[in-house]
XYZ file of C-alpha atoms in Angstrom:
322
model
C -173.739 95.430 -250.717
C -171.889 98.556 -251.599
C -173.946 101.419 -250.113
C -176.813 102.082 -247.767
C -180.139 100.903 -249.220
C -182.874 103.350 -248.141
C -186.283 102.803 -249.492
C -188.767 102.773 -246.664
C -189.996 105.026 -243.863
C -190.443 102.221 -241.510
C -188.788 102.783 -238.148
C -185.039 103.062 -238.922
C -182.953 100.296 -237.253
C -179.972 101.248 -235.085
C -177.004 99.598 -236.836
C -174.760 97.556 -234.619
C -170.939 97.020 -235.076
C -171.348 94.126 -237.347
C -170.245 93.459 -240.945
C -173.516 94.799 -242.337
C -174.913 98.220 -242.991
C -177.677 97.530 -240.453
C -178.442 95.030 -237.759
C -182.117 95.700 -237.157
C -184.085 93.734 -234.754
C -186.618 91.396 -236.367
C -190.178 92.868 -236.422
C -192.146 89.919 -234.993
C -195.028 91.882 -233.430
C -198.328 90.383 -234.574
C -196.739 87.754 -236.723
C -194.302 85.189 -235.685
C -192.136 83.119 -237.916
C -193.433 81.626 -241.161
C -193.138 77.955 -241.845
C -189.382 77.481 -242.400
C -187.015 80.301 -243.194
C -186.721 79.843 -246.892
C -188.999 82.803 -247.527
C -187.195 85.479 -245.509
C -183.783 84.022 -246.386
C -184.736 84.169 -250.052
C -185.833 87.831 -249.746
C -182.472 88.804 -248.237
C -180.504 86.856 -250.878
C -182.667 88.514 -253.614
C -181.848 91.817 -252.112
C -178.185 91.121 -252.133
C -178.297 89.930 -255.739
C -180.160 93.075 -256.732
C -177.643 95.349 -254.924
C -174.638 93.730 -256.544
C -176.197 93.576 -260.063
C -177.043 97.216 -259.499
C -173.342 97.775 -258.736
C -172.413 96.028 -261.936
C -174.829 98.108 -263.963
C -173.255 101.189 -262.370
C -169.855 100.098 -263.732
C -171.302 99.983 -267.263
C -172.895 103.457 -266.754
C -169.501 104.925 -265.821
C -168.521 105.107 -269.453
C -171.419 107.577 -269.922
C -171.422 109.586 -266.781
C -168.160 108.812 -264.933
C -167.847 107.479 -261.360
C -168.812 110.819 -259.690
C -171.664 111.279 -262.124
C -173.074 107.796 -261.320
C -172.823 108.534 -257.560
C -174.584 111.837 -258.090
C -177.453 110.163 -260.031
C -177.783 107.471 -257.484
C -177.734 109.734 -254.365
C -180.101 112.275 -255.902
C -182.631 109.632 -256.916
C -182.540 108.034 -253.466
C -182.797 111.369 -251.812
C -185.824 112.411 -253.844
C -187.568 109.087 -253.067
C -186.854 109.292 -249.378
C -187.923 112.911 -249.020
C -191.162 112.391 -250.864
C -192.169 109.346 -248.980
C -190.857 110.284 -245.470
C -191.513 114.036 -245.540
C -189.161 114.660 -242.573
C -189.838 117.468 -240.237
C -187.269 120.280 -240.504
C -188.102 122.232 -237.346
C -187.505 121.378 -233.710
C -184.023 119.783 -234.148
C -180.991 120.799 -232.155
C -177.605 121.814 -233.508
C -176.257 118.467 -232.493
C -179.074 116.713 -234.430
C -178.115 118.629 -237.514
C -174.432 117.923 -236.957
C -175.188 114.219 -236.926
C -177.160 114.450 -240.126
C -174.467 116.333 -241.852
C -171.740 113.908 -240.860
C -173.999 110.929 -241.654
C -174.752 112.303 -245.029
C -171.092 113.094 -245.761
C -170.016 109.618 -244.719
C -172.705 108.094 -246.918
C -171.767 110.136 -249.978
C -168.036 109.601 -249.462
C -168.602 105.866 -249.140
C -170.458 105.755 -252.383
C -167.908 107.982 -254.162
C -164.895 105.936 -252.991
C -166.614 102.662 -253.870
C -167.462 103.653 -257.447
C -164.021 105.022 -257.928
C -162.796 101.551 -256.772
C -164.891 99.569 -259.128
C -163.787 101.824 -261.979
C -160.332 100.341 -261.400
C -160.573 96.872 -259.907
C -163.141 93.966 -260.258
C -166.369 94.366 -258.461
C -165.858 91.247 -256.301
C -162.439 92.418 -255.163
C -163.816 95.882 -254.323
C -166.646 94.661 -252.169
C -164.264 92.196 -250.457
C -161.966 95.057 -249.433
C -164.864 97.307 -248.533
C -166.359 94.768 -246.067
C -163.110 94.948 -244.036
C -164.331 98.329 -242.591
C -167.418 97.035 -240.798
C -165.605 93.798 -240.076
C -162.935 95.758 -238.275
C -165.584 97.693 -236.358
C -167.171 94.456 -235.301
C -163.892 92.953 -234.108
C -163.005 96.090 -232.088
C -166.455 96.409 -230.590
C -166.538 92.750 -229.391
C -163.119 92.836 -227.756
C -162.765 89.085 -227.573
C -159.652 87.027 -228.152
C -161.306 84.785 -230.712
C -161.717 87.831 -232.958
C -157.963 87.717 -233.574
C -158.721 84.577 -235.523
C -161.318 86.396 -237.676
C -158.878 89.371 -238.138
C -156.175 86.859 -239.189
C -158.464 85.238 -241.780
C -159.385 88.564 -243.184
C -155.781 89.679 -243.471
C -154.945 86.431 -245.197
C -157.779 87.059 -247.630
C -156.483 90.624 -248.357
C -152.954 89.241 -248.860
C -154.273 86.631 -251.373
C -156.478 89.156 -253.080
C -153.561 91.482 -253.660
C -151.324 88.767 -254.965
C -149.063 89.004 -251.972
C -148.670 92.774 -252.366
C -151.517 94.089 -254.552
C -149.450 93.297 -257.645
C -152.621 91.920 -259.297
C -154.856 94.816 -258.318
C -154.558 98.547 -259.117
C -153.234 99.854 -255.796
C -155.242 103.130 -256.273
C -158.469 101.184 -256.751
C -157.724 99.019 -253.735
C -157.001 102.108 -251.677
C -160.344 103.569 -252.696
C -162.096 100.280 -251.691
C -160.374 100.361 -248.264
C -161.446 103.940 -247.941
C -164.985 103.033 -248.746
C -164.852 100.376 -246.029
C -163.709 102.999 -243.448
C -166.711 105.178 -244.520
C -169.004 102.163 -244.274
C -167.885 101.839 -240.594
C -168.598 105.485 -240.068
C -171.946 105.065 -241.772
C -172.818 102.323 -239.196
C -171.900 104.508 -236.257
C -173.709 107.622 -237.471
C -176.764 105.775 -238.782
C -177.243 104.485 -235.191
C -176.879 108.013 -233.777
C -179.367 109.413 -236.394
C -181.831 106.695 -235.565
C -181.712 107.832 -231.919
C -182.174 111.490 -232.689
C -184.774 111.376 -235.476
C -188.080 109.526 -235.671
C -188.448 106.690 -238.183
C -186.279 107.212 -241.234
C -186.236 111.043 -241.021
C -182.525 111.192 -240.273
C -181.708 108.884 -243.186
C -183.791 110.978 -245.631
C -182.098 114.163 -244.517
C -178.660 112.641 -244.676
C -179.246 111.339 -248.203
C -180.293 114.889 -249.130
C -176.995 116.231 -247.633
C -175.046 113.552 -249.490
C -176.697 114.387 -252.779
C -176.011 118.062 -252.261
C -172.391 117.418 -251.686
C -171.885 115.121 -254.699
C -174.099 116.569 -257.416
C -171.784 119.443 -257.977
C -168.859 116.987 -258.228
C -170.828 114.962 -260.796
C -171.629 118.054 -262.805
C -168.043 119.115 -262.787
C -166.879 115.674 -264.029
C -169.720 114.851 -266.474
C -171.414 118.193 -267.247
C -174.377 117.899 -269.585
C -173.779 114.112 -270.048
C -175.887 113.809 -266.786
C -178.845 115.294 -268.584
C -179.019 112.632 -271.397
C -182.348 110.813 -270.898
C -180.682 107.392 -271.304
C -178.129 108.290 -268.683
C -180.840 109.491 -266.253
C -182.905 106.293 -266.816
C -179.898 104.114 -266.195
C -178.983 106.061 -263.086
C -182.440 105.608 -261.741
C -182.217 101.911 -262.445
C -179.024 101.721 -260.482
C -180.709 103.479 -257.599
C -183.731 101.156 -257.656
C -181.444 97.937 -257.970
C -178.890 99.025 -255.378
C -181.063 100.943 -252.860
C -184.843 100.796 -253.309
C -185.525 97.180 -254.070
C -182.952 95.656 -251.751
C -183.950 97.602 -248.672
C -187.588 96.937 -249.279
C -186.936 93.162 -249.541
C -184.833 93.255 -246.404
C -187.624 95.198 -244.452
C -190.054 92.428 -245.442
C -187.619 89.606 -244.476
C -186.780 91.167 -241.079
C -190.456 90.838 -240.047
C -189.731 87.094 -239.573
C -185.955 86.688 -239.773
C -183.731 86.966 -236.687
C -181.216 89.861 -236.840
C -178.108 87.476 -236.427
C -179.189 85.368 -239.385
C -179.679 88.589 -241.468
C -176.198 89.725 -240.542
C -174.609 86.465 -241.494
C -176.463 86.451 -244.813
C -175.172 89.984 -245.540
C -171.686 88.677 -245.055
C -172.079 86.798 -248.394
C -171.998 90.056 -250.395
C -168.385 89.756 -251.547
C -169.360 86.427 -253.161
C -172.458 87.839 -254.708
C -170.440 90.782 -256.004
C -167.878 88.435 -257.599
C -170.721 86.579 -259.277
C -172.309 89.782 -260.619
C -168.964 90.969 -261.890
C -168.453 87.641 -263.741
C -171.846 87.508 -265.282
C -172.347 91.120 -266.169
C -168.822 92.499 -266.557
C -166.905 89.399 -267.511
C -164.659 89.894 -264.528
C -163.189 86.574 -263.472
C -161.196 86.073 -260.327
C -158.142 83.814 -260.112
C -158.165 80.807 -257.822
C -156.147 82.780 -255.273
C -158.621 85.695 -255.478
C -161.577 83.385 -255.081
C -160.026 81.909 -252.001
C -159.436 85.377 -250.736
C -163.077 86.261 -251.134
C -163.992 82.961 -249.222
C -161.713 83.755 -246.359
C -163.124 87.318 -245.918
C -166.627 85.954 -246.043
C -165.811 83.387 -243.398
C -164.120 86.016 -241.198
C -167.202 88.269 -241.418
C -169.559 85.400 -240.608
C -167.378 84.434 -237.628
C -167.243 87.941 -236.357
C -170.984 88.161 -236.420
C -171.513 84.808 -234.639
C -168.911 85.753 -232.005
C -170.792 88.957 -231.356
C -174.153 87.157 -231.092
C -172.587 84.516 -228.781
C -171.452 87.327 -226.456
C -174.852 88.864 -226.316
C -176.394 85.603 -225.436
C -173.780 84.945 -222.734
C -174.541 88.389 -221.322
C -178.228 87.527 -221.032
C -179.245 89.093 -224.361
C -177.740 92.477 -223.717
C -175.949 94.185 -226.476
C -172.207 94.678 -226.360
C -171.030 97.679 -224.519
């Protein structure tokens, strides 16, 4: 997953410091778990596949609109959808509330911009693998357990292999953009939680997406100009927004009615592998054996960090990490 996936005005989850963009609690009220977990798991995996194939489509769109143009189209579409469906209240908020929204929106937009600049230079699978290091680092630091040194070591080994022992096999600028996107992903997690505390339902997210679109649309216009007004480009940009934001988030909301949050977080850790698959099938981007092993190590580190965090919560009697 390479960006937040807003599509619903259901109560916004408060993201935790895990290797996911959100760690919402499962909505089990009035329902209970369905027979087996194949249904919810399938929904999450379908959402992940949609998000990564949306990312692959975005790469093909960059030849028409450029990286910043694609980001502008995606953010603008997501903002319009959220504002129309959520209709957030604009009055009655404090200066601190608005400050949170502005920083949240800036982090969201910057994360998207850096990520698309990365996939314009390096394979999609490699970009998502480097990007996921941001929330992984946040999870490791938040948990503060010795075992997380193991997950950090696995992730660093994966990064070493991915870069061919020094990023000789990857464009260093593209790798830097992906790492920057990961840092912004971590910031997104922190400020998404704060916005969820200050605004009802998904109002904070809707307003933040509007801020992000306002910040990036001028940049997209400066880069692509009237190319953004071509009907085909607009249609493809809307398709990217649907595949990468609207559809995945909707599927996840449905899945989380029956799926425990820890299971959801672990499934989201598979995104680098899904991205590598999408890159291969859509963009003909194949990974070397060493790079495939690197993706596996980072996925394992992400899953391990999530499980460690969950184990700590259970040991503390179900209380979240401090």
